[in-house]
mmCIF file of C-alpha atoms and ligand atoms in Angstrom:
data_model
loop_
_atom_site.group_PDB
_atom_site.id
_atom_site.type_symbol
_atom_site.label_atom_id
_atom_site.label_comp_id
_atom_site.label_asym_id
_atom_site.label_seq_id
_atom_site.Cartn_x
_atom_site.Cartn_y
_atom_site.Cartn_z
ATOM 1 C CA UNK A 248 16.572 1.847 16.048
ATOM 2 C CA UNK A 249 15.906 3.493 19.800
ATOM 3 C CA UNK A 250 15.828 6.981 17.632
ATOM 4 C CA UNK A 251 13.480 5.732 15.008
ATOM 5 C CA UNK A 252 10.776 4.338 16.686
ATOM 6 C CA UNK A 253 7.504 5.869 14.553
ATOM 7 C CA UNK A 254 9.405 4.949 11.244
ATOM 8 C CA UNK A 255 9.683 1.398 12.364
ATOM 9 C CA UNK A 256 6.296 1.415 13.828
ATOM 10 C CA UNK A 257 5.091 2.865 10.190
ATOM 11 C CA UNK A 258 6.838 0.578 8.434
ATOM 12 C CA UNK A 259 5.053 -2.442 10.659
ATOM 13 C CA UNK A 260 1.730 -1.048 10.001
ATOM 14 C CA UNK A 261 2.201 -0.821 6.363
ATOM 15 C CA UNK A 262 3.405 -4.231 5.940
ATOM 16 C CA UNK A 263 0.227 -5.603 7.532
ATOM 17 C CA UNK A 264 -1.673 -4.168 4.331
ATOM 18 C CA UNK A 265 -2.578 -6.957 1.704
ATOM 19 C CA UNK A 266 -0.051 -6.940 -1.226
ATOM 20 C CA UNK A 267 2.201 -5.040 0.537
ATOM 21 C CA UNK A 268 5.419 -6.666 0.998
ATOM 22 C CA UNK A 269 8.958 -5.420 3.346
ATOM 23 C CA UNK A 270 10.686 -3.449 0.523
ATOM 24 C CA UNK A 271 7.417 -2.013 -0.404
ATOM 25 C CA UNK A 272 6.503 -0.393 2.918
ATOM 26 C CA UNK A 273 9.704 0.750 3.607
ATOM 27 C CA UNK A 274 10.273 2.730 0.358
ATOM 28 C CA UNK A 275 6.530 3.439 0.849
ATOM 29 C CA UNK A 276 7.147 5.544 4.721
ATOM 30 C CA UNK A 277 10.427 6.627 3.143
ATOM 31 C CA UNK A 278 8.525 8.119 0.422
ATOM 32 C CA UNK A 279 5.203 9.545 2.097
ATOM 33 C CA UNK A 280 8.132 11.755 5.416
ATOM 34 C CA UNK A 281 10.300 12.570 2.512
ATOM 35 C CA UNK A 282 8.016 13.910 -0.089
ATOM 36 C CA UNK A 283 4.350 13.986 0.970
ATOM 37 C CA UNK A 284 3.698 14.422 4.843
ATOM 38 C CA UNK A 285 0.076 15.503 3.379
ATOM 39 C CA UNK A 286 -0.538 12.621 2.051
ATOM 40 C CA UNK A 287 0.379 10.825 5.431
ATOM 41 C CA UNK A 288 -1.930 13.202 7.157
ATOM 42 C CA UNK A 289 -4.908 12.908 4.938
ATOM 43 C CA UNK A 290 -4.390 9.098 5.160
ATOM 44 C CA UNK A 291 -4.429 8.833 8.522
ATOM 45 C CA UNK A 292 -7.502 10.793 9.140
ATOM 46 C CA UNK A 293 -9.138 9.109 6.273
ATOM 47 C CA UNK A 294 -8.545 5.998 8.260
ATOM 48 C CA UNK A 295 -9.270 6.683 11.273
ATOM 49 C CA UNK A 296 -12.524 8.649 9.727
ATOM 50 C CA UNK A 297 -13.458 5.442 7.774
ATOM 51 C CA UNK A 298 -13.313 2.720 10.893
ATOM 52 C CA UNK A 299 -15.304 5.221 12.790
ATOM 53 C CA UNK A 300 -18.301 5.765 10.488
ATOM 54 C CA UNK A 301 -18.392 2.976 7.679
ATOM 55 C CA UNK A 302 -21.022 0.242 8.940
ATOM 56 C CA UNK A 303 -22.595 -2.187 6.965
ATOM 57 C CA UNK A 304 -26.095 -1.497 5.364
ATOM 58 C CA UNK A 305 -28.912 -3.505 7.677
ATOM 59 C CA UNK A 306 -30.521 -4.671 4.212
ATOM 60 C CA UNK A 307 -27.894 -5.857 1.493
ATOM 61 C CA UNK A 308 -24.725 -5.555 3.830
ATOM 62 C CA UNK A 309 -22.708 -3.784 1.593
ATOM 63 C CA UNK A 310 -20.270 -0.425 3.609
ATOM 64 C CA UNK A 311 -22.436 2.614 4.206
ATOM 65 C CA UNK A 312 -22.170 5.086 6.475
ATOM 66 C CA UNK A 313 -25.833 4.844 7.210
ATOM 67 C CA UNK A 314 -28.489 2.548 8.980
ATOM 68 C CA UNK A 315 -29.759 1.475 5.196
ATOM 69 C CA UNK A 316 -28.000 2.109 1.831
ATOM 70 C CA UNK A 317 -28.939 4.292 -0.943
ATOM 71 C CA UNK A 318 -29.229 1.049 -2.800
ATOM 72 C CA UNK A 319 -31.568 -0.247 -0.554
ATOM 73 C CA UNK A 320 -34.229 2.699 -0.249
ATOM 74 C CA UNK A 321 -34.280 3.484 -4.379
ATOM 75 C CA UNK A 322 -37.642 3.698 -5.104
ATOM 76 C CA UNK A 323 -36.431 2.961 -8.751
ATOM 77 C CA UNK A 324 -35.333 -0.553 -8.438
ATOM 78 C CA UNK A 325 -37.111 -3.867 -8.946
ATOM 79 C CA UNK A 326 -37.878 -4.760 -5.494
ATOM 80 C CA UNK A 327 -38.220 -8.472 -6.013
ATOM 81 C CA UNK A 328 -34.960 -9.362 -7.860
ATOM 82 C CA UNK A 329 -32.011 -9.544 -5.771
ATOM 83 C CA UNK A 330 -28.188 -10.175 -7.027
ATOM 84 C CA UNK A 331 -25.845 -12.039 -4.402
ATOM 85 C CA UNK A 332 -21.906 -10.823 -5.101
ATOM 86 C CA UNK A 333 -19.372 -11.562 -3.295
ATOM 87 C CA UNK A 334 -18.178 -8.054 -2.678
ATOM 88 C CA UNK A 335 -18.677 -3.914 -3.162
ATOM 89 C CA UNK A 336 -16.836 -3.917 -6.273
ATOM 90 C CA UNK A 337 -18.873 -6.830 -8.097
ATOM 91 C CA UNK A 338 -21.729 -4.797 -7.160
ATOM 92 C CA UNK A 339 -20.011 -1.609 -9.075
ATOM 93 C CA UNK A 340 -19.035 -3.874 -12.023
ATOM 94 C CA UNK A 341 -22.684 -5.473 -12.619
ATOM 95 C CA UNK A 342 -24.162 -1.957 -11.970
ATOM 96 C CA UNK A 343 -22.026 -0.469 -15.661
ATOM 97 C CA UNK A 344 -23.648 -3.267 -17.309
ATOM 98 C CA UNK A 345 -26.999 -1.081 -16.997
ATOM 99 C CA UNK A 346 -28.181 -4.642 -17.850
ATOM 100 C CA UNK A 347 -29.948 -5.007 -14.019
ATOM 101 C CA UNK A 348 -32.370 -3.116 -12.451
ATOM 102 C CA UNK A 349 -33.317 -4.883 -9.382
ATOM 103 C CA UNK A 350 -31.414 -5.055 -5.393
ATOM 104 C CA UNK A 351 -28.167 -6.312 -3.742
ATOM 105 C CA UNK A 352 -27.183 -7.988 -1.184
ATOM 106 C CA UNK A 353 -23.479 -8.209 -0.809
ATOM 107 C CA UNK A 354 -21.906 -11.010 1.168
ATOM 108 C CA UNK A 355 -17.844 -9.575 1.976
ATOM 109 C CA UNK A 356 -16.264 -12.931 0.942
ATOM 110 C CA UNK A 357 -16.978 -16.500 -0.715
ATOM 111 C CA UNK A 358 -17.236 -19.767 1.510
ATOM 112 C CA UNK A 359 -13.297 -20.950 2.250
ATOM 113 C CA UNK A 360 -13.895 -24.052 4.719
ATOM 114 C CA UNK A 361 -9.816 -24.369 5.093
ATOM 115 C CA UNK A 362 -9.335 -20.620 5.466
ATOM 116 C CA UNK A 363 -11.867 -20.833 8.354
ATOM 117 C CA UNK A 364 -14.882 -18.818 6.193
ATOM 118 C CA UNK A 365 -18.533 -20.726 6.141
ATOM 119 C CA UNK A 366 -21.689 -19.933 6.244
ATOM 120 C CA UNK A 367 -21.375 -17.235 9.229
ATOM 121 C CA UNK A 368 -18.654 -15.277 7.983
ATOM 122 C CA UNK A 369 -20.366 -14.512 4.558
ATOM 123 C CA UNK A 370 -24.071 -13.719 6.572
ATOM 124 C CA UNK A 371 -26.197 -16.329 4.720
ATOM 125 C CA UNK A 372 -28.503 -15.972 7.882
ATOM 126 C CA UNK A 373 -28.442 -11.887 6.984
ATOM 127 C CA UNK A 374 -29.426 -12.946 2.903
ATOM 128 C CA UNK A 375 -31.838 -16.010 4.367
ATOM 129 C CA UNK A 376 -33.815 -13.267 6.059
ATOM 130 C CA UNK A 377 -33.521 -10.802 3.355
ATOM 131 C CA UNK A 378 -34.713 -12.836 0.731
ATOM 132 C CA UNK A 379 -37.462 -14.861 2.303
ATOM 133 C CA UNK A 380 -39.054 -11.006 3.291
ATOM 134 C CA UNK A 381 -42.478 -12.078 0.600
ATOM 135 C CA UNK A 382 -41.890 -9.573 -1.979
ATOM 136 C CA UNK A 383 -37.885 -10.664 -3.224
ATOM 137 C CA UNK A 384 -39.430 -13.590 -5.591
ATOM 138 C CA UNK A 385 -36.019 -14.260 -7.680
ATOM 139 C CA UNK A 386 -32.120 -14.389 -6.149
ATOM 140 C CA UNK A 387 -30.027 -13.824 -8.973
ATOM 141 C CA UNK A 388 -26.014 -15.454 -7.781
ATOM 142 C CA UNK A 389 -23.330 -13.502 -9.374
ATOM 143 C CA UNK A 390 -20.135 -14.642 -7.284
ATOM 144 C CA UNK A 391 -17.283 -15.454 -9.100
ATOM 145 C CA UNK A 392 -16.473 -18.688 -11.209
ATOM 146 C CA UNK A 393 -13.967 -19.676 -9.611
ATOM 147 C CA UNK A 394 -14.160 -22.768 -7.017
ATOM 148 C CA UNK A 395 -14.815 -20.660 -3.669
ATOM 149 C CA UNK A 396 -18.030 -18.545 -5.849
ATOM 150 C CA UNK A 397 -19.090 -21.835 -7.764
ATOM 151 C CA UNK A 398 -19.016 -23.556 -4.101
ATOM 152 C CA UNK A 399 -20.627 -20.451 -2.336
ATOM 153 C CA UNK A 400 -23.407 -19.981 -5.333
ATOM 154 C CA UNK A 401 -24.086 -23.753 -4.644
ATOM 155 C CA UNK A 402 -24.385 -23.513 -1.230
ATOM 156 C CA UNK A 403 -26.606 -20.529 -1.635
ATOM 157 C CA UNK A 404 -29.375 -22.086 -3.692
ATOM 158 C CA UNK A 405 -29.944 -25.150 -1.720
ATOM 159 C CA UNK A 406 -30.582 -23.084 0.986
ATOM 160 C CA UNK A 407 -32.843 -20.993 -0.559
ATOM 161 C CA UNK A 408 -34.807 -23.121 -2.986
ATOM 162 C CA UNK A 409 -34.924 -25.211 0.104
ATOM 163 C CA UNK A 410 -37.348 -22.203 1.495
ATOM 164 C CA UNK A 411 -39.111 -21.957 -1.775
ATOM 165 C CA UNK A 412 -37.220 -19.281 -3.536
ATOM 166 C CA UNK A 413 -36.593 -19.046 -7.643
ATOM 167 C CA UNK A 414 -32.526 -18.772 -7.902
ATOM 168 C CA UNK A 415 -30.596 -18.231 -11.171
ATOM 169 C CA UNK A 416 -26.893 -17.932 -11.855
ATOM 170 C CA UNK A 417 -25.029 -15.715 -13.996
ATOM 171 C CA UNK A 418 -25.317 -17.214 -17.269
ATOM 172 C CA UNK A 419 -21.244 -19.155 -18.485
ATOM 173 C CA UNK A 420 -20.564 -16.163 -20.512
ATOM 174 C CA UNK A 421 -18.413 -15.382 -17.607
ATOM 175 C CA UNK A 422 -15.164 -17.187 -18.368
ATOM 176 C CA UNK A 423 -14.664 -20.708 -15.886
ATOM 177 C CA UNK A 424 -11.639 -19.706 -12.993
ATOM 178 C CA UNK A 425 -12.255 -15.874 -13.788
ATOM 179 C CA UNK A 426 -12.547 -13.573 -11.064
ATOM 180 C CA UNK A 427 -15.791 -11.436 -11.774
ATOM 181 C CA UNK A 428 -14.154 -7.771 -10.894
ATOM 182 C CA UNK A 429 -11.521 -8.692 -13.686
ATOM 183 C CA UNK A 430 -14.452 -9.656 -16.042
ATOM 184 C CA UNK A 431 -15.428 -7.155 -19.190
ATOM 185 C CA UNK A 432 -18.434 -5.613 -18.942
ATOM 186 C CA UNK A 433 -19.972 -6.674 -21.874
ATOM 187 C CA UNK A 434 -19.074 -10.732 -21.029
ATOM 188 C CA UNK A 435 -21.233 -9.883 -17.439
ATOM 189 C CA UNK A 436 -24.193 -7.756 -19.507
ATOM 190 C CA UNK A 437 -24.079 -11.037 -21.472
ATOM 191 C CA UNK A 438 -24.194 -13.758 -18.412
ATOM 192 C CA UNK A 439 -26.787 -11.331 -16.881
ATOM 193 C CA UNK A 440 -29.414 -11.541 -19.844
ATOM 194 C CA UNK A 441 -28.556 -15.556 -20.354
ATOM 195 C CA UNK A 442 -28.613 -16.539 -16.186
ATOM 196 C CA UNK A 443 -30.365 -19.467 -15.508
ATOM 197 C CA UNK A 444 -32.615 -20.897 -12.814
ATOM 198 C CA UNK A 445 -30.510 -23.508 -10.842
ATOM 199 C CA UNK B 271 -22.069 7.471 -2.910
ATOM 200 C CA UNK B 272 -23.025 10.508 -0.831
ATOM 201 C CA UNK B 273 -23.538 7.570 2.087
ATOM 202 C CA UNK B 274 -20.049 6.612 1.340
ATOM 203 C CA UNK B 275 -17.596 9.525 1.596
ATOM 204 C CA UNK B 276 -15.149 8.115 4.128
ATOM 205 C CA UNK B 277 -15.168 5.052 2.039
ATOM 206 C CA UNK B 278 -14.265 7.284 -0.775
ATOM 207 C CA UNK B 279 -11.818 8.782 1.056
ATOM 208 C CA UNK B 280 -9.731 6.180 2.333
ATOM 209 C CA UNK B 281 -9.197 4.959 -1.621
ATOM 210 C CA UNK B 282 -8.324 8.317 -2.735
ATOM 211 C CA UNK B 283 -5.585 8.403 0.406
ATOM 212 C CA UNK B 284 -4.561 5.165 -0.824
ATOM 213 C CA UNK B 285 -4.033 5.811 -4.564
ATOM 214 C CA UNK B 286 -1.879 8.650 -3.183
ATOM 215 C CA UNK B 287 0.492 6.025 -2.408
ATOM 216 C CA UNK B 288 3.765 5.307 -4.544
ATOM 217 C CA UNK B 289 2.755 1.681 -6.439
ATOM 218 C CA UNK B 290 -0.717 1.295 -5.342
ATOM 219 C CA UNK B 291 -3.324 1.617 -8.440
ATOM 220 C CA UNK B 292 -6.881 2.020 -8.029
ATOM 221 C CA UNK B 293 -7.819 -1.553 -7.609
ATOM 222 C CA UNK B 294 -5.224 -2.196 -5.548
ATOM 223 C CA UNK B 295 -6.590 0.743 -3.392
ATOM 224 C CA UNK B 296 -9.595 -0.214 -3.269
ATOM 225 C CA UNK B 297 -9.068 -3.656 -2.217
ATOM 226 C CA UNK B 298 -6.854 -2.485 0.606
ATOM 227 C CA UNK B 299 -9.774 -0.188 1.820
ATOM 228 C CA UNK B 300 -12.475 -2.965 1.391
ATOM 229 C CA UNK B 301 -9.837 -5.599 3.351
ATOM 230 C CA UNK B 302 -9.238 -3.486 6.065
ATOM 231 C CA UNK B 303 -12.631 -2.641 7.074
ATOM 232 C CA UNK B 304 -14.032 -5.757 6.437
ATOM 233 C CA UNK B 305 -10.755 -8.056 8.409
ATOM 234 C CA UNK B 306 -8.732 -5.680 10.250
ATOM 235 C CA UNK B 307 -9.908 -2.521 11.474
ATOM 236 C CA UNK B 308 -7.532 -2.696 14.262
ATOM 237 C CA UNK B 309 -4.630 -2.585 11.296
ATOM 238 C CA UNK B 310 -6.214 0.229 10.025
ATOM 239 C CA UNK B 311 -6.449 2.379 13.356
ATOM 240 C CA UNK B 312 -2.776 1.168 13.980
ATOM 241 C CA UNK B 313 -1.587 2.786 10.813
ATOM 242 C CA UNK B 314 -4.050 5.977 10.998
ATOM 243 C CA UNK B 315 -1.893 6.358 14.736
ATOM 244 C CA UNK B 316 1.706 5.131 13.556
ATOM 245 C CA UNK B 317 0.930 7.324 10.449
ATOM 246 C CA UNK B 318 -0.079 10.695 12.175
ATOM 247 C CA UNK B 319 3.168 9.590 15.261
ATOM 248 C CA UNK B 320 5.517 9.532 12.040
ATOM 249 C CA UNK B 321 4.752 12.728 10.549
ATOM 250 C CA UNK B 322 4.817 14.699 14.192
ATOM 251 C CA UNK B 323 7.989 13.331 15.398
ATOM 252 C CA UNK B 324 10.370 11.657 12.486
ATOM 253 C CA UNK B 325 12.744 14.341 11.557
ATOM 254 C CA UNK B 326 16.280 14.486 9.898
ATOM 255 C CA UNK B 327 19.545 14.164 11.903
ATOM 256 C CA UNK B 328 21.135 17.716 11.818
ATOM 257 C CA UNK B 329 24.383 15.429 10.797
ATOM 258 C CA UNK B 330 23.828 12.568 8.608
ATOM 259 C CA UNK B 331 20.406 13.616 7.284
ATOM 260 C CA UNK B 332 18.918 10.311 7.655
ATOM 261 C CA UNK B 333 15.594 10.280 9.508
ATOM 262 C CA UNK B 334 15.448 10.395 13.412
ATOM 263 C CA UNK B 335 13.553 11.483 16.237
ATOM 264 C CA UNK B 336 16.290 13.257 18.048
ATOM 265 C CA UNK B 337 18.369 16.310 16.816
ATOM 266 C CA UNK B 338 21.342 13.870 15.997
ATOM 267 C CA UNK B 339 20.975 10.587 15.462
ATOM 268 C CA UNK B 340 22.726 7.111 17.375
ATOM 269 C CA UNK B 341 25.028 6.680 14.387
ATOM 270 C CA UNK B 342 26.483 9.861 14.628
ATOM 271 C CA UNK B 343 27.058 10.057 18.098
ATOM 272 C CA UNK B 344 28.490 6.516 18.656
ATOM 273 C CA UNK B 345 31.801 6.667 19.867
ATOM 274 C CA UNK B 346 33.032 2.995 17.913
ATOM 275 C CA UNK B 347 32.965 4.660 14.600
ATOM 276 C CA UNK B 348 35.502 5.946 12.942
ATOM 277 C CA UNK B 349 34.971 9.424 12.338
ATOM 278 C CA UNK B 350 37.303 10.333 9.280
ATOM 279 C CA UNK B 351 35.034 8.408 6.773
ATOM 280 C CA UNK B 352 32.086 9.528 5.509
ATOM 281 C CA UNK B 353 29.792 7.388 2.986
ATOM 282 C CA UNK B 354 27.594 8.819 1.258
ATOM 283 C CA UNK B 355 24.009 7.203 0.352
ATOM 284 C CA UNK B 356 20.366 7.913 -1.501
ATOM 285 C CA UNK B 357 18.341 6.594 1.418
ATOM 286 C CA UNK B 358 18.169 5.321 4.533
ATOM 287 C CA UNK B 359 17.703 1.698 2.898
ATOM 288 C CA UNK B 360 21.128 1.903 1.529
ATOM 289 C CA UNK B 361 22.808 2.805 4.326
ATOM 290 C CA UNK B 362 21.487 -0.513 5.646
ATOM 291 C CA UNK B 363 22.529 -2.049 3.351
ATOM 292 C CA UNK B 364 26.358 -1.032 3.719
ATOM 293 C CA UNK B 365 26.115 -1.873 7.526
ATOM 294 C CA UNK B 366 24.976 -5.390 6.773
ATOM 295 C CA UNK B 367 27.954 -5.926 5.008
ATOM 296 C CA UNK B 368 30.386 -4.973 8.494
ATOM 297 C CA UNK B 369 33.000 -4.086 6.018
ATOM 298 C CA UNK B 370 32.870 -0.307 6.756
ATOM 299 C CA UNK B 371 33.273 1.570 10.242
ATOM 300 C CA UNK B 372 33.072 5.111 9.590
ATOM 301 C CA UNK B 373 30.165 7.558 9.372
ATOM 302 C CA UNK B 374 27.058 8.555 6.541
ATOM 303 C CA UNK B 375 25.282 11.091 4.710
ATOM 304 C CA UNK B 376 22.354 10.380 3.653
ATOM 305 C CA UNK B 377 20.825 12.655 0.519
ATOM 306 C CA UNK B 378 17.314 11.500 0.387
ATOM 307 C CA UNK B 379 17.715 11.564 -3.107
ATOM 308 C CA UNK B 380 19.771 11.761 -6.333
ATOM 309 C CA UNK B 381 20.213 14.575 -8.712
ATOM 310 C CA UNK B 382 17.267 14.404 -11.601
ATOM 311 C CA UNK B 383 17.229 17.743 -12.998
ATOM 312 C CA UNK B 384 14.389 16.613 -15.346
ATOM 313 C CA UNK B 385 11.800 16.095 -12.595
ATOM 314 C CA UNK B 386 13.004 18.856 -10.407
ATOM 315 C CA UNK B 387 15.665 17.628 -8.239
ATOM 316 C CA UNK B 388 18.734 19.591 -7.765
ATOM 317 C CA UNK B 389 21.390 19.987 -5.554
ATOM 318 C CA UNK B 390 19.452 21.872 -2.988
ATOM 319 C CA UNK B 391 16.682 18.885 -2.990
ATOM 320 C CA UNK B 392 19.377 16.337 -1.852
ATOM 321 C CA UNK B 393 20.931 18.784 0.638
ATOM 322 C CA UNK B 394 24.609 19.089 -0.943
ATOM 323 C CA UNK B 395 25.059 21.998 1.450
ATOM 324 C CA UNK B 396 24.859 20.013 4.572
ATOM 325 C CA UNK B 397 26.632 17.647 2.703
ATOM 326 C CA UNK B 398 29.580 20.474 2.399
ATOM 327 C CA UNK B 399 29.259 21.713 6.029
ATOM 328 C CA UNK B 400 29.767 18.132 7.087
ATOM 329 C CA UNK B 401 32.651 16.455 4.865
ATOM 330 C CA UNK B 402 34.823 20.238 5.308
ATOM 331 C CA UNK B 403 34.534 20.337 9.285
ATOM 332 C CA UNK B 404 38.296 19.510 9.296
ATOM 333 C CA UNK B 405 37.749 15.963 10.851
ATOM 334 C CA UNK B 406 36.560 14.160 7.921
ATOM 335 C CA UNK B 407 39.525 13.262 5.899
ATOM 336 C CA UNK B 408 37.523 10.782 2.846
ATOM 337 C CA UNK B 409 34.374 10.480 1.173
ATOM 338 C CA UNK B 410 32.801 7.527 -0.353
ATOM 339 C CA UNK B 411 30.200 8.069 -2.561
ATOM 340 C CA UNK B 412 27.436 5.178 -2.043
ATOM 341 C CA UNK B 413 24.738 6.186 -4.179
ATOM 342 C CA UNK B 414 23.259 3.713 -6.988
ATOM 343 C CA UNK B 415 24.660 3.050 -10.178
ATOM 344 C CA UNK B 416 22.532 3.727 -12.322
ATOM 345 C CA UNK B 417 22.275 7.254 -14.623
ATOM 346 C CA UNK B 418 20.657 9.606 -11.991
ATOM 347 C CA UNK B 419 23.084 7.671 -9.143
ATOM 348 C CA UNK B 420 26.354 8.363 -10.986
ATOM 349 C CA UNK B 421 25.596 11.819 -11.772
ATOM 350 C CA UNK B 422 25.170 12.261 -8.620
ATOM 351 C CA UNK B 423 28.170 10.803 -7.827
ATOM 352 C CA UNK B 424 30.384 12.509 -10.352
ATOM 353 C CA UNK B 425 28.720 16.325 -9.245
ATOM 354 C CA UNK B 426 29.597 15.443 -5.672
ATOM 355 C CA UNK B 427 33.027 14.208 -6.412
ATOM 356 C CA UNK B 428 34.005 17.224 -8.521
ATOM 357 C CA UNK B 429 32.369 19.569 -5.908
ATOM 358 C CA UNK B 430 34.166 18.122 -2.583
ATOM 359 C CA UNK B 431 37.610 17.898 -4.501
ATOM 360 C CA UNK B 432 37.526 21.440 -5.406
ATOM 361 C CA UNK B 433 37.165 21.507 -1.668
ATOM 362 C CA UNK B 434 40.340 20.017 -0.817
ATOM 363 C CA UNK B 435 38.512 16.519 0.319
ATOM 364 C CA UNK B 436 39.464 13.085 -0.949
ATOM 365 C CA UNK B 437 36.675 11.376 -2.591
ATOM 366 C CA UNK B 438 36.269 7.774 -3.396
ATOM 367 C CA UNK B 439 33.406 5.650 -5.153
ATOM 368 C CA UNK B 440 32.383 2.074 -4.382
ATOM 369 C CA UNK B 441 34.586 -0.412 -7.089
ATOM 370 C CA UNK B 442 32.194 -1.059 -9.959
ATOM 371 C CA UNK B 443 31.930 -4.721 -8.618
ATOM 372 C CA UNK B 444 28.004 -3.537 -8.696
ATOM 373 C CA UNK B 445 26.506 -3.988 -11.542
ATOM 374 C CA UNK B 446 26.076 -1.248 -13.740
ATOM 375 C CA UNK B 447 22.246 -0.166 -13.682
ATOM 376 C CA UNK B 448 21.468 -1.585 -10.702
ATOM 377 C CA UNK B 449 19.715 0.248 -7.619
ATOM 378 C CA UNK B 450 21.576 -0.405 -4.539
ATOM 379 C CA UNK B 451 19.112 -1.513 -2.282
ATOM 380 C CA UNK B 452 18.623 -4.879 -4.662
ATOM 381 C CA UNK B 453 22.244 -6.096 -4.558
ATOM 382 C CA UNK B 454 23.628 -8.289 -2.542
ATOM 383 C CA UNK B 455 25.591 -8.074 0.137
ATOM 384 C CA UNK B 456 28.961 -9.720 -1.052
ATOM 385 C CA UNK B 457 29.141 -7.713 -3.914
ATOM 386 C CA UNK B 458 28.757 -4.459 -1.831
ATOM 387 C CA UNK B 459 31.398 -5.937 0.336
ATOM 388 C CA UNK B 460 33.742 -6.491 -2.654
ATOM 389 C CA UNK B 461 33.139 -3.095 -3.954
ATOM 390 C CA UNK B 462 33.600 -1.521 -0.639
ATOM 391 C CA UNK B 463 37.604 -2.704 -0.066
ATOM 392 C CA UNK B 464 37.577 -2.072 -3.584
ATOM 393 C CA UNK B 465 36.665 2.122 -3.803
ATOM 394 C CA UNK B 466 38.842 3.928 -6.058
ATOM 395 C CA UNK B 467 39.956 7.277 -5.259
ATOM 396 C CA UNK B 468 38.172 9.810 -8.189
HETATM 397 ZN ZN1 LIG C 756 -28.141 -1.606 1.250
HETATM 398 ZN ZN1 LIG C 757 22.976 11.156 11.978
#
C-alpha cells in the first residue's frame, strides 16, 4: 500500500461521492489511470474550477457563477409569480413544460427535521425576503410530493400567507410519493395549469 | 447557462465516468457543491496526484508509484510462481485467500479483439520478458472466466508453452461466467490447490 498511496487516496475520494459505493470507485480509478488520464485531468480541473466560481444567485439561490442569475434579470418573465423547487433540476424540468412564465427561487433541499435540515438549511429567511419584496404577489410551491416536499410546501405557506402572500401548489396531477425530477413533463404542464391556492 | 459553465463542466467530467448517467452526474455535481465542497477539492487534488505519479511496476504491471513495486521486491515470496491477473482487484483477491506465495502479472485487461484489445493492449510482451527470465519455472493464469477471460487464458497458455514454460489455470471450482473480482474467497481458494497444468 506504501507504493500506492494516490490510488488509495483516489479511491477514498471517490467513495465519498453519493451513489458511489467500494467496488464502484475502485474499478472507477482503475478505469480513469488505465484508459482515460484525460478524463481524470479534465475532472479535476472541472472541480476544482467549479468550487472556485459557482456561488449561489443573491435573488432565487439557485448555482451561478454570478452576483444575480440570468433567471433573475430576464426582462421577459412575470415578475410577480414566483415557483419554490426544491432544487436546480426541478427548475429545468418545470422550465420544458413552457407552461410558466414567471421567477424562481430555488431552495437546495426539502425540510428533514431527523436528518438535521429546517428552516435554515433550505433559506426560508432568503425566500421570506424575496417574496415579501411588493411586486412578487403569488408563490407558486412545486417541491416534490413526497413527505419531506408535502411537509416543506406546508411549512412554506404558513409562513408566507402569514405575511399576506397568495400561495398555490402544484395541482395532484403530480403522482402522491413521486419525486418531481422523475415526473413527465406533460403530468407537471398539467399540475402547473390546475395549482391551487392553499 | 452562459453564467453556468463550470457547472456545466463538472457534469460533462462526470458523465465521462464508467456507470455514471446524466442524472446521476448531475446529482453528484449539485451534492457536492451544495454539501461537500471540501470532497470535491479532495478529489480535484487526489485526482490530478493520481495521474502525475501512479505508474506501472516495470515487473508485475500493476500500478505503483515506484519503478518496481513492494510485491515484487519482497523477499518472502516465492519467486518461481507467477499468477497471472486482469486487474489489480483480482490480484487482491488471490492474496485474501493466503493460499498462494509466489509472484503476479497483472494485464490490465483481457483480449477483446472486437473492441480493440489485443495482445499488445494487455502487455503480453512484458508478460514474455518476465515468465522466460530463467527463474520463473510456472504460470498460473488468474484471469476471469468468462469468454473474453478464457481466451485470454487459452492465447497465453499456448504462447508461454511454445516457450518452454509450464502453465497452469485456476480449477474450474469458479463458476463458469463469473468475473473474478465477485467470487468468493473459498472458492478461489479451492480452485487455487486445484490448477491444472494446460
Ligand atoms: Zn437567480
Ligand atoms: Zn510489481
Amino acid at each position: 500500500m506504501k507504493s500506492n498511496l494516490s490510488l488509495y487516496a483516489l479511491t477514498e475520494a471517490l467513495r465519498r461521492l453519493p451513489g458511489i459505493g467500494p467496488k464502484s470507485a475502485q474499478r472507477i480509478a482503475y478505469h480513469m489511470l488505465q484508459h482515460d488520464r484525460e478524463g481524470a485531468r479534465q475532472l479535476s480541473v472541472a472541480l476544482s474550477d467549479a468550487i472556485e466560481k459557482v456561488r449561489h444567485c443573491e435573488r432565487c439561490n439557485t448555482f451561478t457563477e454570478e452576483m444575480v442569475c440570468t433567471m433573475c434579470t430576464s426582462p421577459d418573465r412575470e415578475q410577480s409569480l414566483l415557483c419554490v423547487t426544491e432544487t436546480p433540476a426541478d427548475m429545468l424540468m418545470i422550465e420544458q413544460t413552457l407552461a410558466y412564465k414567471g421567477l424562481y427561487f430555488i431552495l437546495m433541499g426539502s425540510l428533514s427535521p431527523l436528518d438535521g435540515i429546517g428552516p435554515k438549511e433550505i433559506n426560508l429567511g432568503k425566500l421570506i425576503a424575496r417574496a415579501t419584496d411588493g411586486v412578487v404577489t403569488e408563490v407558486v410551491l412545486a417541491t416534490s410530493f413526497n413527505n419531506e416536499g408535502e411537509a416543506t410546501a406546508h411549512y412554506i405557506s404558513e409562513m408566507l400567507k402569514a405575511r399576506g402572500i397568495r400561495v398555490s401548489r402544484l395541482a395532484r396531477g403530480v403522482p402522491v410519493g413521486a419525486e418531481l425530477e422523475y415526473v413527465d413533463i406533460g403530468t407537471i404542464a398539467r399540475a402547473l395549469l390546475d395549482r391551487q391556492t392553499t
